[in-house]
CSV table of N, CA and C in Angstrom, one decimal:
chain,number,residue,atom,x,y,z
A,1,MET,N,1.0,-1.1,0.1
A,1,MET,CA,0.0,-0.1,0.2
A,1,MET,C,0.4,1.7,0.0
A,2,SER,N,0.3,2.7,-0.6
A,2,SER,CA,1.0,3.2,-1.5
A,2,SER,C,0.9,5.0,0.3
A,3,ALA,N,1.4,6.1,0.2
A,3,ALA,CA,1.2,6.9,0.3
A,3,ALA,C,0.0,7.6,0.3
A,4,LYS,N,-0.1,7.6,-1.1
A,4,LYS,CA,-0.7,7.9,-1.1
A,4,LYS,C,-2.6,7.8,-0.7
A,5,GLN,N,-2.6,6.4,-1.3
A,5,GLN,CA,-3.6,5.4,-1.0
A,5,GLN,C,-4.5,5.3,1.1
A,6,MET,N,-3.4,5.6,2.0
A,6,MET,CA,-3.2,5.5,2.8
A,6,MET,C,-3.3,7.8,3.3
A,7,GLY,N,-3.4,8.5,2.1
A,7,GLY,CA,-3.6,9.1,2.5
A,7,GLY,C,-3.1,10.3,3.9
A,8,ILE,N,-1.3,9.8,3.7
A,8,ILE,CA,0.0,10.6,4.6
A,8,ILE,C,0.6,11.1,3.3
A,9,SER,N,1.4,11.9,4.4
A,9,SER,CA,2.8,11.9,3.4
A,9,SER,C,3.5,10.9,3.2
A,10,LYS,N,4.7,10.9,1.8
A,10,LYS,CA,5.6,10.0,1.9
A,10,LYS,C,6.5,10.6,2.7
A,11,SER,N,7.0,11.3,3.5
A,11,SER,CA,7.7,12.2,4.5
A,11,SER,C,7.4,11.1,5.9
A,12,ALA,N,6.3,11.1,6.0
A,12,ALA,CA,5.9,10.2,7.3
A,12,ALA,C,5.9,9.2,7.1
A,13,VAL,N,5.8,8.8,6.2
A,13,VAL,CA,6.1,7.5,6.1
A,13,VAL,C,7.2,6.9,6.0
A,14,SER,N,8.3,8.0,6.0
A,14,SER,CA,9.6,7.0,6.1
A,14,SER,C,10.1,7.7,6.8
A,15,LYS,N,8.8,8.3,7.8
A,15,LYS,CA,10.2,8.8,9.4
A,15,LYS,C,9.3,8.4,10.0
A,16,HIS,N,8.1,6.7,10.0
A,16,HIS,CA,6.9,5.8,10.7
A,16,HIS,C,8.4,4.9,10.7
A,17,VAL,N,8.8,4.6,9.6
A,17,VAL,CA,9.4,3.0,8.5
A,17,VAL,C,10.9,3.6,9.5
A,18,LEU,N,11.5,4.3,9.6
A,18,LEU,CA,13.1,5.3,10.3
A,18,LEU,C,12.4,4.8,12.1
A,19,ILE,N,11.5,5.1,12.7
A,19,ILE,CA,11.5,5.3,14.2
A,19,ILE,C,11.1,3.5,14.7
A,20,SER,N,10.2,2.6,13.3
A,20,SER,CA,10.1,1.5,14.0
A,20,SER,C,11.3,0.3,13.5
A,21,LEU,N,12.3,0.8,12.7
A,21,LEU,CA,13.7,0.5,12.0
A,21,LEU,C,14.8,0.4,13.9
A,22,ARG,N,15.3,1.9,13.9
A,22,ARG,CA,14.9,2.2,15.0
A,22,ARG,C,14.9,0.7,16.8
A,23,GLY,N,14.2,1.2,16.4
A,23,GLY,CA,13.2,0.5,17.5
A,23,GLY,C,13.4,-0.5,17.9
A,24,ALA,N,13.4,-1.8,17.1
A,24,ALA,CA,13.4,-3.5,16.6
A,24,ALA,C,14.9,-3.4,17.1
A,25,ALA,N,15.6,-3.0,15.6
A,25,ALA,CA,16.8,-3.9,16.1
A,25,ALA,C,17.7,-2.1,16.6
A,26,TRP,N,17.7,-1.1,18.2
A,26,TRP,CA,18.7,-0.9,19.0
A,26,TRP,C,19.7,0.1,17.9
A,27,ALA,N,19.1,0.2,17.5
A,27,ALA,CA,20.4,1.4,16.4
A,27,ALA,C,20.3,1.8,15.0
A,28,ARG,N,21.2,2.9,15.0
A,28,ARG,CA,20.3,3.5,13.8
A,28,ARG,C,20.4,3.1,12.1
A,29,LEU,N,19.5,2.6,11.6
A,29,LEU,CA,19.9,2.4,10.1
A,29,LEU,C,19.9,2.9,9.3
A,30,LEU,N,19.1,3.6,9.9
A,30,LEU,CA,19.3,4.7,8.4
A,30,LEU,C,18.8,6.5,8.6
A,31,ASN,N,19.6,6.8,7.6
A,31,ASN,CA,20.5,9.0,7.2
A,31,ASN,C,18.7,8.6,6.8
A,32,ARG,N,18.0,9.7,6.9
A,32,ARG,CA,16.7,10.8,7.1
A,32,ARG,C,17.3,11.9,6.8
A,33,THR,N,17.7,12.9,5.7
A,33,THR,CA,17.0,13.6,5.2
A,33,THR,C,15.6,14.8,4.9
A,34,TYR,N,16.2,15.5,4.9
A,34,TYR,CA,14.7,16.5,3.4
A,34,TYR,C,15.0,15.6,2.1
A,35,ARG,N,15.2,15.4,2.0
A,35,ARG,CA,15.1,14.0,0.4
A,35,ARG,C,15.2,13.1,0.0
A,36,ARG,N,16.2,12.2,0.6
A,36,ARG,CA,16.4,11.7,1.0
A,36,ARG,C,17.0,10.5,2.9
A,37,VAL,N,16.1,9.0,0.9
A,37,VAL,CA,16.8,8.1,2.9
A,37,VAL,C,18.1,7.0,2.5
A,38,SER,N,19.0,7.0,3.1
A,38,SER,CA,19.7,5.5,2.9
A,38,SER,C,20.3,5.3,3.8
A,39,PRO,N,20.9,4.6,4.3
A,39,PRO,CA,21.2,3.0,4.7
A,39,PRO,C,22.4,4.5,6.4
A,40,THR,N,22.5,3.0,7.1
A,40,THR,CA,24.3,3.7,8.0
A,40,THR,C,25.1,2.9,7.6
A,41,GLU,N,25.7,2.2,7.4
A,41,GLU,CA,27.1,1.5,8.1
A,41,GLU,C,26.5,0.6,8.3
A,42,ILE,N,26.0,0.6,9.9
A,42,ILE,CA,25.3,-0.4,10.7
A,42,ILE,C,23.7,-0.8,9.8
A,43,GLY,N,23.2,-0.5,8.8
A,43,GLY,CA,22.1,-0.4,9.0
A,43,GLY,C,22.4,-1.5,7.2
A,44,LEU,N,23.6,-1.9,6.6
A,44,LEU,CA,24.3,-1.7,4.6
A,44,LEU,C,24.0,-3.0,5.5
A,45,ALA,N,24.8,-3.2,7.1
A,45,ALA,CA,25.3,-4.7,7.4
A,45,ALA,C,24.5,-5.3,7.6
A,46,TYR,N,23.2,-5.1,8.5
A,46,TYR,CA,22.1,-5.4,9.3
A,46,TYR,C,21.6,-5.5,7.9
A,47,SER,N,21.2,-5.2,6.7
A,47,SER,CA,20.4,-6.5,6.1
A,47,SER,C,20.2,-6.9,4.3
A,48,THR,N,21.8,-7.5,5.2
A,48,THR,CA,21.9,-8.6,4.6
A,48,THR,C,21.5,-10.0,5.5
A,49,CYS,N,21.3,-9.6,6.7
A,49,CYS,CA,21.0,-11.1,7.5
A,49,CYS,C,19.2,-11.5,6.9
A,50,PRO,N,18.6,-11.3,6.6
A,50,PRO,CA,17.7,-11.6,6.0
A,50,PRO,C,17.9,-12.1,4.6
A,51,ALA,N,18.5,-11.5,4.3
A,51,ALA,CA,19.2,-12.3,2.4
A,51,ALA,C,19.8,-13.8,2.9
A,52,ARG,N,21.3,-14.2,3.6
A,52,ARG,CA,20.6,-14.8,4.6
A,52,ARG,C,19.3,-15.9,5.7
A,53,CYS,N,19.2,-15.8,6.3
A,53,CYS,CA,17.8,-16.3,6.0
A,53,CYS,C,17.5,-17.4,5.3
A,54,LEU,N,16.5,-16.6,5.0
A,54,LEU,CA,15.9,-17.1,3.8
A,54,LEU,C,17.3,-17.9,2.2
A,55,ASN,N,18.7,-17.5,2.1
A,55,ASN,CA,19.8,-18.5,1.7
A,55,ASN,C,19.6,-19.6,2.8
A,56,ASP,N,19.9,-19.2,3.7
A,56,ASP,CA,19.9,-20.9,5.1
A,56,ASP,C,18.0,-21.4,4.7
A,57,ALA,N,17.7,-20.7,4.5
A,57,ALA,CA,15.8,-21.8,4.6
A,57,ALA,C,16.0,-22.3,3.4
A,58,GLY,N,16.3,-21.9,2.1
A,58,GLY,CA,15.9,-22.7,0.6
A,58,GLY,C,17.0,-23.7,0.7
A,59,GLU,N,18.4,-23.7,1.4
A,59,GLU,CA,19.3,-24.9,1.5
A,59,GLU,C,18.1,-25.8,2.4
A,60,ALA,N,17.8,-25.0,3.7
A,60,ALA,CA,17.9,-25.9,4.4
A,60,ALA,C,16.3,-27.2,4.1
A,61,ASP,N,15.7,-26.2,2.7
A,61,ASP,CA,14.3,-27.2,1.8
A,61,ASP,C,15.1,-27.7,1.1
A,62,ALA,N,16.4,-27.3,0.4
A,62,ALA,CA,16.8,-28.3,-0.9
A,62,ALA,C,16.7,-29.8,0.0
A,63,LEU,N,17.8,-29.6,1.4
A,63,LEU,CA,17.8,-31.5,1.6
A,63,LEU,C,16.9,-31.3,2.7
A,64,VAL,N,15.6,-31.7,2.1
A,64,VAL,CA,14.2,-31.9,3.0
A,64,VAL,C,14.0,-33.0,1.2
A,65,ASP,N,13.5,-32.3,0.1
A,65,ASP,CA,13.6,-32.5,-1.3
A,65,ASP,C,14.8,-34.1,-1.7
A,66,LEU,N,15.1,-33.3,-0.6
A,66,LEU,CA,15.6,-35.1,-1.9
A,66,LEU,C,16.1,-36.1,-1.4
C-alpha cells in the first residue's frame, strides 16, 4: 500500500519506517534528510541478515527435498 492510498505523505511514511526500524534493531539503520533516505554502515550490514536467513532456509528445504 502506498502513502497516497493511505492518505499520508511520503515523508510521514519514511519517518515511521525509520522509527520502527530503530526500535526493532536498537541502532540507527537509516539516515533521513528532507530529500532522501540512505542506509548507515550498520544498516547495510543489518540488511544482509534477512537475505542470509532466506538463503539458509532455501538450502534446508533443498536438503529435505532430496
